[in-house]
mmCIF file of C-alpha atoms in Angstrom:
data_model
loop_
_atom_site.group_PDB
_atom_site.id
_atom_site.type_symbol
_atom_site.label_atom_id
_atom_site.label_comp_id
_atom_site.label_asym_id
_atom_site.label_seq_id
_atom_site.Cartn_x
_atom_site.Cartn_y
_atom_site.Cartn_z
ATOM 1 C CA MET J 30 160.638 25.425 148.391
ATOM 2 C CA SER J 31 161.063 21.935 147.005
ATOM 3 C CA GLY J 32 160.111 21.127 143.448
ATOM 4 C CA LEU J 33 160.580 18.770 140.518
ATOM 5 C CA ARG J 34 163.236 18.635 137.836
ATOM 6 C CA ILE J 35 162.087 19.606 134.374
ATOM 7 C CA ILE J 36 162.771 16.088 133.094
ATOM 8 C CA ASP J 37 160.497 14.689 135.823
ATOM 9 C CA LEU J 38 157.711 17.146 135.008
ATOM 10 C CA PHE J 39 157.700 15.813 131.464
ATOM 11 C CA GLU J 40 157.809 12.167 132.464
ATOM 12 C CA GLY J 41 156.852 9.880 129.611
ATOM 13 C CA ASP J 42 157.359 12.273 126.691
ATOM 14 C CA GLN J 43 160.755 13.898 127.257
ATOM 15 C CA SER J 44 162.007 12.976 123.812
ATOM 16 C CA GLU J 45 159.207 14.951 122.149
ATOM 17 C CA VAL J 46 159.129 18.114 124.249
ATOM 18 C CA LEU J 47 162.642 18.321 125.655
ATOM 19 C CA ARG J 48 164.558 17.691 122.448
ATOM 20 C CA GLY J 49 167.304 20.326 122.287
ATOM 21 C CA VAL J 50 166.787 21.521 125.867
ATOM 22 C CA ASP J 51 170.156 21.547 127.672
ATOM 23 C CA ASN J 52 169.047 22.142 131.253
ATOM 24 C CA LYS J 53 166.609 19.243 131.747
ATOM 25 C CA GLY J 54 167.831 18.714 135.305
ATOM 26 C CA MET J 55 166.852 22.212 136.472
ATOM 27 C CA GLU J 56 164.476 22.186 139.426
ATOM 28 C CA ILE J 57 161.103 23.901 139.092
ATOM 29 C CA VAL J 58 159.629 25.070 142.403
ATOM 30 C CA GLY J 59 156.350 26.534 141.146
ATOM 31 C CA LEU J 60 154.130 27.107 138.111
ATOM 32 C CA THR J 61 152.092 30.063 136.939
ATOM 33 C CA CYS J 62 150.626 31.623 133.806
ATOM 34 C CA ASP J 63 150.543 35.068 135.477
ATOM 35 C CA SER J 64 153.869 36.900 135.137
ATOM 36 C CA ARG J 65 153.057 38.930 138.262
ATOM 37 C CA ARG J 66 153.110 35.726 140.337
ATOM 38 C CA VAL J 67 156.461 34.450 139.068
ATOM 39 C CA GLU J 68 159.055 33.756 141.749
ATOM 40 C CA PRO J 69 162.649 32.536 141.374
ATOM 41 C CA GLY J 70 162.646 28.953 140.137
ATOM 42 C CA PHE J 71 159.125 29.112 138.636
ATOM 43 C CA LEU J 72 157.980 27.872 135.260
ATOM 44 C CA PHE J 73 156.080 30.608 133.444
ATOM 45 C CA ALA J 74 153.482 29.506 130.897
ATOM 46 C CA ALA J 75 153.306 32.168 128.175
ATOM 47 C CA LEU J 76 149.855 31.352 126.849
ATOM 48 C CA PRO J 77 148.255 33.199 123.920
ATOM 49 C CA GLY J 78 144.762 34.278 124.978
ATOM 50 C CA GLU J 79 141.627 35.957 123.740
ATOM 51 C CA HIS J 80 142.519 39.371 125.190
ATOM 52 C CA ALA J 81 146.257 39.140 125.908
ATOM 53 C CA ASP J 82 149.276 37.141 124.764
ATOM 54 C CA GLY J 83 151.412 35.681 127.528
ATOM 55 C CA ARG J 84 154.470 35.921 125.277
ATOM 56 C CA ASP J 85 154.336 39.699 125.761
ATOM 57 C CA PHE J 86 155.164 39.145 129.451
ATOM 58 C CA ILE J 87 158.106 36.782 129.108
ATOM 59 C CA ASP J 88 160.647 39.550 129.811
ATOM 60 C CA GLU J 89 158.847 40.436 133.047
ATOM 61 C CA ALA J 90 158.770 36.774 134.053
ATOM 62 C CA MET J 91 162.493 36.429 133.359
ATOM 63 C CA LYS J 92 163.275 39.487 135.468
ATOM 64 C CA ARG J 93 161.346 37.906 138.332
ATOM 65 C CA GLY J 94 163.509 34.800 138.153
ATOM 66 C CA ALA J 95 161.626 32.371 135.925
ATOM 67 C CA ALA J 96 163.666 29.189 135.483
ATOM 68 C CA ALA J 97 161.664 27.987 132.497
ATOM 69 C CA VAL J 98 159.195 29.293 129.951
ATOM 70 C CA LEU J 99 156.500 27.185 128.286
ATOM 71 C CA ALA J 100 155.270 28.698 125.024
ATOM 72 C CA PRO J 101 154.143 27.902 121.460
ATOM 73 C CA PRO J 102 156.761 26.937 118.846
ATOM 74 C CA GLY J 103 158.698 29.861 117.410
ATOM 75 C CA THR J 104 158.977 31.679 120.751
ATOM 76 C CA ARG J 105 162.332 33.192 121.708
ATOM 77 C CA ILE J 106 163.542 34.343 125.120
ATOM 78 C CA ASP J 107 166.203 36.922 125.973
ATOM 79 C CA ASP J 108 168.553 34.958 128.254
ATOM 80 C CA PRO J 109 172.192 35.631 127.312
ATOM 81 C CA ARG J 110 173.509 33.301 130.045
ATOM 82 C CA ARG J 111 171.230 30.469 128.833
ATOM 83 C CA GLN J 112 170.202 29.654 132.381
ATOM 84 C CA ALA J 113 166.463 29.393 131.702
ATOM 85 C CA ALA J 114 164.849 26.564 129.770
ATOM 86 C CA LEU J 115 162.586 27.295 126.813
ATOM 87 C CA LEU J 116 159.960 24.576 126.394
ATOM 88 C CA THR J 117 157.681 24.683 123.367
ATOM 89 C CA ASP J 118 154.502 22.787 122.663
ATOM 90 C CA ASP J 119 151.880 22.993 119.925
ATOM 91 C CA ASN J 120 149.178 23.138 122.627
ATOM 92 C CA PRO J 121 150.809 24.894 125.599
ATOM 93 C CA ARG J 122 147.512 25.257 127.484
ATOM 94 C CA ARG J 123 146.944 21.522 127.572
ATOM 95 C CA ARG J 124 150.599 20.880 128.369
ATOM 96 C CA PHE J 125 150.457 23.410 131.236
ATOM 97 C CA ALA J 126 147.470 21.600 132.765
ATOM 98 C CA HIS J 127 149.284 18.253 132.620
ATOM 99 C CA LEU J 128 152.390 19.837 134.139
ATOM 100 C CA ALA J 129 150.260 21.159 137.008
ATOM 101 C CA ALA J 130 148.828 17.681 137.570
ATOM 102 C CA ARG J 131 152.323 16.207 137.635
ATOM 103 C CA PHE J 132 153.736 18.967 139.861
ATOM 104 C CA PHE J 133 151.073 18.765 142.600
ATOM 105 C CA ASN J 134 150.601 15.000 142.152
ATOM 106 C CA GLY J 135 147.533 14.326 144.287
ATOM 107 C CA GLN J 136 143.784 13.961 143.747
ATOM 108 C CA PRO J 137 140.818 12.466 145.599
ATOM 109 C CA ALA J 138 140.367 8.784 144.793
ATOM 110 C CA LYS J 139 137.140 9.326 142.841
ATOM 111 C CA VAL J 140 136.384 12.522 140.934
ATOM 112 C CA ALA J 141 133.033 13.164 139.237
ATOM 113 C CA ALA J 142 132.648 16.147 136.902
ATOM 114 C CA VAL J 143 129.460 17.622 135.474
ATOM 115 C CA THR J 144 128.921 19.897 132.494
ATOM 116 C CA GLY J 145 125.860 21.586 130.988
ATOM 117 C CA THR J 146 124.360 25.028 130.526
ATOM 118 C CA ASN J 147 122.256 24.817 133.689
ATOM 119 C CA GLY J 148 122.286 22.697 136.812
ATOM 120 C CA LYS J 149 126.030 22.171 137.323
ATOM 121 C CA THR J 150 126.170 23.955 140.677
ATOM 122 C CA SER J 151 123.147 22.111 142.051
ATOM 123 C CA VAL J 152 124.371 18.729 140.832
ATOM 124 C CA VAL J 153 127.807 19.027 142.464
ATOM 125 C CA SER J 154 126.179 20.262 145.677
ATOM 126 C CA PHE J 155 123.713 17.364 145.661
ATOM 127 C CA ALA J 156 126.430 14.788 144.965
ATOM 128 C CA HIS J 157 128.463 16.205 147.852
ATOM 129 C CA GLN J 158 125.429 15.979 150.123
ATOM 130 C CA ILE J 159 124.633 12.396 149.058
ATOM 131 C CA TRP J 160 128.169 11.286 149.800
ATOM 132 C CA THR J 161 128.163 13.046 153.161
ATOM 133 C CA ARG J 162 124.917 11.253 154.096
ATOM 134 C CA LEU J 163 126.566 7.979 153.124
ATOM 135 C CA GLY J 164 129.451 8.704 155.490
ATOM 136 C CA ARG J 165 131.952 9.575 152.797
ATOM 137 C CA ASN J 166 134.634 12.226 153.245
ATOM 138 C CA ALA J 167 133.502 14.327 150.289
ATOM 139 C CA ALA J 168 133.951 17.736 148.689
ATOM 140 C CA SER J 169 132.580 19.891 145.893
ATOM 141 C CA MET J 170 134.259 22.488 143.684
ATOM 142 C CA GLY J 171 132.811 25.058 141.292
ATOM 143 C CA THR J 172 130.896 28.324 141.210
ATOM 144 C CA LEU J 173 130.442 28.277 145.001
ATOM 145 C CA GLY J 174 134.136 27.614 145.581
ATOM 146 C CA VAL J 175 135.647 24.634 147.359
ATOM 147 C CA THR J 176 133.547 23.019 150.078
ATOM 148 C CA ALA J 177 134.922 20.173 152.192
ATOM 149 C CA PRO J 178 134.844 19.141 155.853
ATOM 150 C CA GLY J 179 136.318 22.067 157.756
ATOM 151 C CA LEU J 180 136.923 24.067 154.581
ATOM 152 C CA LYS J 181 134.952 26.591 152.560
ATOM 153 C CA ALA J 182 136.885 28.748 150.098
ATOM 154 C CA PRO J 183 135.311 31.135 147.550
ATOM 155 C CA ALA J 184 135.961 30.797 143.816
ATOM 156 C CA ASP J 185 137.076 33.357 141.238
ATOM 157 C CA LEU J 186 136.064 31.115 138.321
ATOM 158 C CA THR J 187 133.635 28.215 137.940
ATOM 159 C CA THR J 188 136.594 26.140 136.757
ATOM 160 C CA PRO J 189 139.877 27.386 138.325
ATOM 161 C CA ASP J 190 143.092 27.695 136.319
ATOM 162 C CA PRO J 191 145.165 24.479 136.259
ATOM 163 C CA VAL J 192 147.548 25.543 139.024
ATOM 164 C CA ASP J 193 144.812 26.492 141.483
ATOM 165 C CA LEU J 194 142.761 23.456 140.458
ATOM 166 C CA HIS J 195 145.515 20.901 140.950
ATOM 167 C CA ARG J 196 146.744 22.567 144.130
ATOM 168 C CA ASN J 197 143.188 22.255 145.468
ATOM 169 C CA LEU J 198 142.989 18.620 144.379
ATOM 170 C CA ARG J 199 146.240 17.821 146.182
ATOM 171 C CA ASP J 200 145.115 19.623 149.330
ATOM 172 C CA LEU J 201 141.742 17.841 149.316
ATOM 173 C CA ALA J 202 143.450 14.474 148.944
ATOM 174 C CA GLY J 203 145.726 15.446 151.834
ATOM 175 C CA ARG J 204 142.626 16.088 153.951
ATOM 176 C CA GLY J 205 141.448 12.564 153.280
ATOM 177 C CA VAL J 206 138.726 13.535 150.795
ATOM 178 C CA GLU J 207 137.782 10.409 148.840
ATOM 179 C CA ARG J 208 134.933 11.774 146.669
ATOM 180 C CA LEU J 209 134.896 15.067 144.752
ATOM 181 C CA ALA J 210 132.134 16.572 142.586
ATOM 182 C CA LEU J 211 133.511 19.175 140.198
ATOM 183 C CA GLU J 212 131.859 21.676 137.842
ATOM 184 C CA ALA J 213 133.224 21.584 134.296
ATOM 185 C CA SER J 214 132.379 24.847 132.536
ATOM 186 C CA SER J 215 132.546 25.165 128.757
ATOM 187 C CA HIS J 216 135.172 27.906 129.129
ATOM 188 C CA GLY J 217 137.273 25.705 131.389
ATOM 189 C CA LEU J 218 136.994 22.765 129.011
ATOM 190 C CA ASP J 219 137.767 24.861 125.938
ATOM 191 C CA GLN J 220 140.807 26.390 127.663
ATOM 192 C CA TYR J 221 142.127 22.984 128.814
ATOM 193 C CA ARG J 222 141.870 23.889 132.508
ATOM 194 C CA LEU J 223 140.571 20.426 133.479
ATOM 195 C CA ASP J 224 143.110 18.368 131.574
ATOM 196 C CA GLY J 225 145.026 16.095 133.890
ATOM 197 C CA VAL J 226 142.090 15.551 136.273
ATOM 198 C CA ALA J 227 141.421 11.827 136.773
ATOM 199 C CA VAL J 228 137.659 11.922 136.171
ATOM 200 C CA ILE J 229 135.930 8.534 136.520
ATOM 201 C CA ALA J 230 132.315 9.752 136.196
ATOM 202 C CA ALA J 231 131.074 12.613 134.018
ATOM 203 C CA GLY J 232 127.593 14.089 133.946
ATOM 204 C CA PHE J 233 125.727 16.076 131.291
ATOM 205 C CA THR J 234 122.645 18.112 132.276
ATOM 206 C CA ASN J 235 121.471 20.136 129.262
ATOM 207 C CA LEU J 236 122.569 22.473 126.507
ATOM 208 C CA SER J 237 120.850 25.718 125.540
ATOM 209 C CA ARG J 238 121.883 28.868 123.717
ATOM 210 C CA ASP J 239 124.397 30.536 126.019
ATOM 211 C CA HIS J 240 128.012 31.737 125.955
ATOM 212 C CA LEU J 241 127.832 32.129 122.182
ATOM 213 C CA ASP J 242 129.702 35.424 122.497
ATOM 214 C CA TYR J 243 132.679 33.263 123.488
ATOM 215 C CA HIS J 244 132.135 30.039 121.515
ATOM 216 C CA GLY J 245 130.723 31.649 118.382
ATOM 217 C CA SER J 246 128.289 28.860 117.488
ATOM 218 C CA MET J 247 126.247 26.090 119.057
ATOM 219 C CA LYS J 248 128.495 23.563 117.294
ATOM 220 C CA ALA J 249 131.590 24.966 119.003
ATOM 221 C CA TYR J 250 129.726 25.184 122.317
ATOM 222 C CA LEU J 251 128.693 21.517 122.036
ATOM 223 C CA GLU J 252 132.220 20.464 121.118
ATOM 224 C CA ALA J 253 133.580 22.238 124.203
ATOM 225 C CA LYS J 254 131.156 20.306 126.416
ATOM 226 C CA LEU J 255 131.993 17.028 124.686
ATOM 227 C CA ARG J 256 135.677 17.475 125.608
ATOM 228 C CA LEU J 257 134.779 16.233 129.097
ATOM 229 C CA PHE J 258 133.975 12.843 127.535
ATOM 230 C CA VAL J 259 136.413 12.921 124.612
ATOM 231 C CA ASP J 260 139.615 14.104 126.316
ATOM 232 C CA ILE J 261 139.191 14.296 130.105
ATOM 233 C CA MET J 262 137.446 11.059 131.114
ATOM 234 C CA GLY J 263 139.081 7.995 129.675
ATOM 235 C CA PRO J 264 137.735 4.610 128.574
ATOM 236 C CA GLY J 265 136.132 2.693 131.424
ATOM 237 C CA GLY J 266 134.585 5.798 132.992
ATOM 238 C CA THR J 267 130.841 6.301 133.354
ATOM 239 C CA ALA J 268 128.841 8.916 131.429
ATOM 240 C CA VAL J 269 125.713 10.042 133.317
ATOM 241 C CA LEU J 270 123.554 11.627 130.626
ATOM 242 C CA ASN J 271 120.224 13.457 130.494
ATOM 243 C CA ALA J 272 118.107 11.331 128.168
ATOM 244 C CA ASP J 273 115.542 14.143 127.811
ATOM 245 C CA SER J 274 118.005 16.509 126.144
ATOM 246 C CA GLU J 275 117.966 16.844 122.374
ATOM 247 C CA HIS J 276 121.753 16.552 122.574
ATOM 248 C CA PHE J 277 121.662 13.175 124.335
ATOM 249 C CA PRO J 278 122.522 11.282 121.101
ATOM 250 C CA ALA J 279 125.734 13.272 120.613
ATOM 251 C CA PHE J 280 126.908 12.578 124.154
ATOM 252 C CA SER J 281 125.873 8.921 124.182
ATOM 253 C CA GLN J 282 127.551 8.316 120.826
ATOM 254 C CA THR J 283 130.750 9.956 122.071
ATOM 255 C CA ALA J 284 130.688 7.893 125.264
ATOM 256 C CA GLY J 285 130.135 4.737 123.244
ATOM 257 C CA VAL J 286 133.085 5.444 120.967
ATOM 258 C CA ARG J 287 135.228 6.084 124.047
ATOM 259 C CA ARG J 288 134.102 2.763 125.584
ATOM 260 C CA GLN J 289 132.503 4.490 128.540
ATOM 261 C CA ARG J 290 129.564 3.020 130.424
ATOM 262 C CA ILE J 291 126.369 5.044 129.891
ATOM 263 C CA VAL J 292 123.877 5.754 132.683
ATOM 264 C CA SER J 293 120.887 7.671 131.310
ATOM 265 C CA TYR J 294 118.493 9.565 133.546
ATOM 266 C CA GLY J 295 115.285 11.593 133.187
ATOM 267 C CA LEU J 296 111.754 10.988 131.916
ATOM 268 C CA LYS J 297 113.251 8.965 129.065
ATOM 269 C CA GLY J 298 116.056 7.519 131.163
ATOM 270 C CA LYS J 299 116.805 3.845 130.784
ATOM 271 C CA ASP J 300 118.805 3.447 133.983
ATOM 272 C CA ILE J 301 117.375 6.167 136.251
ATOM 273 C CA ARG J 302 113.879 7.048 135.055
ATOM 274 C CA LEU J 303 111.499 9.570 136.587
ATOM 275 C CA GLU J 304 108.193 7.734 136.397
ATOM 276 C CA GLU J 305 106.050 10.280 138.227
ATOM 277 C CA SER J 306 106.385 13.524 140.141
ATOM 278 C CA GLN J 307 103.683 14.677 142.561
ATOM 279 C CA PRO J 308 103.937 18.257 143.919
ATOM 280 C CA LEU J 309 103.821 18.613 147.706
ATOM 281 C CA SER J 310 103.672 21.690 149.923
ATOM 282 C CA ALA J 311 107.421 21.541 150.604
ATOM 283 C CA GLY J 312 108.790 19.507 147.737
ATOM 284 C CA GLN J 313 107.661 16.625 145.546
ATOM 285 C CA ARG J 314 107.118 12.888 145.725
ATOM 286 C CA LEU J 315 109.139 11.033 143.125
ATOM 287 C CA GLU J 316 108.463 7.599 141.751
ATOM 288 C CA ILE J 317 111.602 6.421 140.006
ATOM 289 C CA THR J 318 113.075 3.356 138.393
ATOM 290 C CA LEU J 319 116.649 2.905 139.552
ATOM 291 C CA LEU J 320 118.638 0.150 137.866
ATOM 292 C CA GLY J 321 115.692 -2.231 138.081
ATOM 293 C CA ARG J 322 114.504 -1.089 141.504
ATOM 294 C CA SER J 323 111.433 1.125 142.082
ATOM 295 C CA PRO J 324 111.981 3.389 145.071
ATOM 296 C CA SER J 325 109.499 6.091 146.093
ATOM 297 C CA LEU J 326 110.892 9.120 147.858
ATOM 298 C CA VAL J 327 110.115 12.690 148.863
ATOM 299 C CA LEU J 328 112.494 15.274 147.430
ATOM 300 C CA PRO J 329 112.388 18.420 149.625
ATOM 301 C CA LEU J 330 112.888 20.682 146.578
ATOM 302 C CA ILE J 331 110.399 22.198 144.153
ATOM 303 C CA GLY J 332 110.491 21.932 140.361
ATOM 304 C CA THR J 333 111.107 19.302 137.713
ATOM 305 C CA PHE J 334 114.528 20.815 137.056
ATOM 306 C CA GLN J 335 115.549 20.059 140.641
ATOM 307 C CA ALA J 336 114.320 16.486 140.274
ATOM 308 C CA GLU J 337 116.505 16.159 137.168
ATOM 309 C CA ASN J 338 119.517 17.643 138.988
ATOM 310 C CA ALA J 339 118.975 15.247 141.893
ATOM 311 C CA LEU J 340 118.809 12.252 139.547
ATOM 312 C CA CYS J 341 122.019 13.341 137.821
ATOM 313 C CA ALA J 342 123.752 13.566 141.209
ATOM 314 C CA LEU J 343 122.357 10.157 142.110
ATOM 315 C CA GLY J 344 123.756 8.754 138.881
ATOM 316 C CA LEU J 345 127.205 10.192 139.634
ATOM 317 C CA ALA J 346 127.161 8.666 143.126
ATOM 318 C CA VAL J 347 126.220 5.262 141.735
ATOM 319 C CA ALA J 348 128.859 5.634 139.014
ATOM 320 C CA CYS J 349 131.456 6.169 141.740
ATOM 321 C CA GLY J 350 130.536 2.858 143.322
ATOM 322 C CA ASP J 351 127.981 3.820 145.952
ATOM 323 C CA ASP J 352 125.032 1.547 146.753
ATOM 324 C CA PRO J 353 121.993 2.735 144.725
ATOM 325 C CA GLU J 354 119.323 2.357 147.422
ATOM 326 C CA PRO J 355 121.053 4.270 150.260
ATOM 327 C CA ALA J 356 122.137 6.878 147.708
ATOM 328 C CA ALA J 357 118.523 7.315 146.550
ATOM 329 C CA ALA J 358 117.327 7.544 150.176
ATOM 330 C CA ALA J 359 119.796 10.400 150.711
ATOM 331 C CA LEU J 360 117.833 12.510 148.214
ATOM 332 C CA GLU J 361 115.190 12.983 150.908
ATOM 333 C CA GLU J 362 117.682 15.069 152.915
ATOM 334 C CA LEU J 363 118.906 17.355 150.126
ATOM 335 C CA ALA J 364 119.066 21.109 150.589
ATOM 336 C CA GLY J 365 119.162 23.501 147.649
ATOM 337 C CA ALA J 366 122.529 24.940 146.666
ATOM 338 C CA PRO J 367 122.977 28.480 148.045
ATOM 339 C CA GLY J 368 121.542 31.017 145.599
ATOM 340 C CA ARG J 369 119.974 28.297 143.430
#
């Protein structure tokens, strides 16, 4: 297996993280935060968690041949021959995600991510379908797994761990995928699993009382969702936001501070506005305002919530540079996401 030297994995900030590390030139051939998956030459991320502390498994990782350990400050490793490197960081979860991005070093050219309590799965499916109709080599990733031309792989988590995520991103790029729609769960955002993903368009659907057993409060839940716009997508990206949500002001303010373009959608949307919805036997006729245009189309899906999901997906497609009118026309061919 080929890999990267430790000093190359930490490109750009070696002086901060690698100060005092003697074996910076050691080659790392793999990464994992699961001690059972450590192989000789791997970096093991000993991450403190909600139910277990990865530092308790450092000895096992060392016995399996770990070449390096990433852990919080104050960690010690039992390595009398000083062959392994101990790397410490105040936020090892975030650092691990950036290491995974650097190690696998490949992503589709344009990545759109969507967060929200409901609608994420449908939105990424719809965006994938829009791009496919436009002739793009596209993929989606989330609750339903990874779906791309010639590939369908199930998922264990809505947002995979950083190693699986960045391995998938590299493999998709290698397949020629140029557009990816990705679900960004609050758990994944809070646990820094998406850090290092080059998101250029980020969508927000809605926020309701959910996952409070994990987040503890609506404030913490909101802050986890906002990380997509605060920390993942940089300045110059496009925020596609549900103007009908009571939380729209928080997201639009955050996007504004981050110098991100805002595309609002919904009944109150400024950029993509649902003017009228007429129920049909097998769907609904939508009258919309789309960036100054006024297309009329038949969406073959029932329910206002599906109209909102379709408009969010449309906004993400436009944010990624696709022509608004053909993208809107593609909504007439949408199929519901499996199980949704």
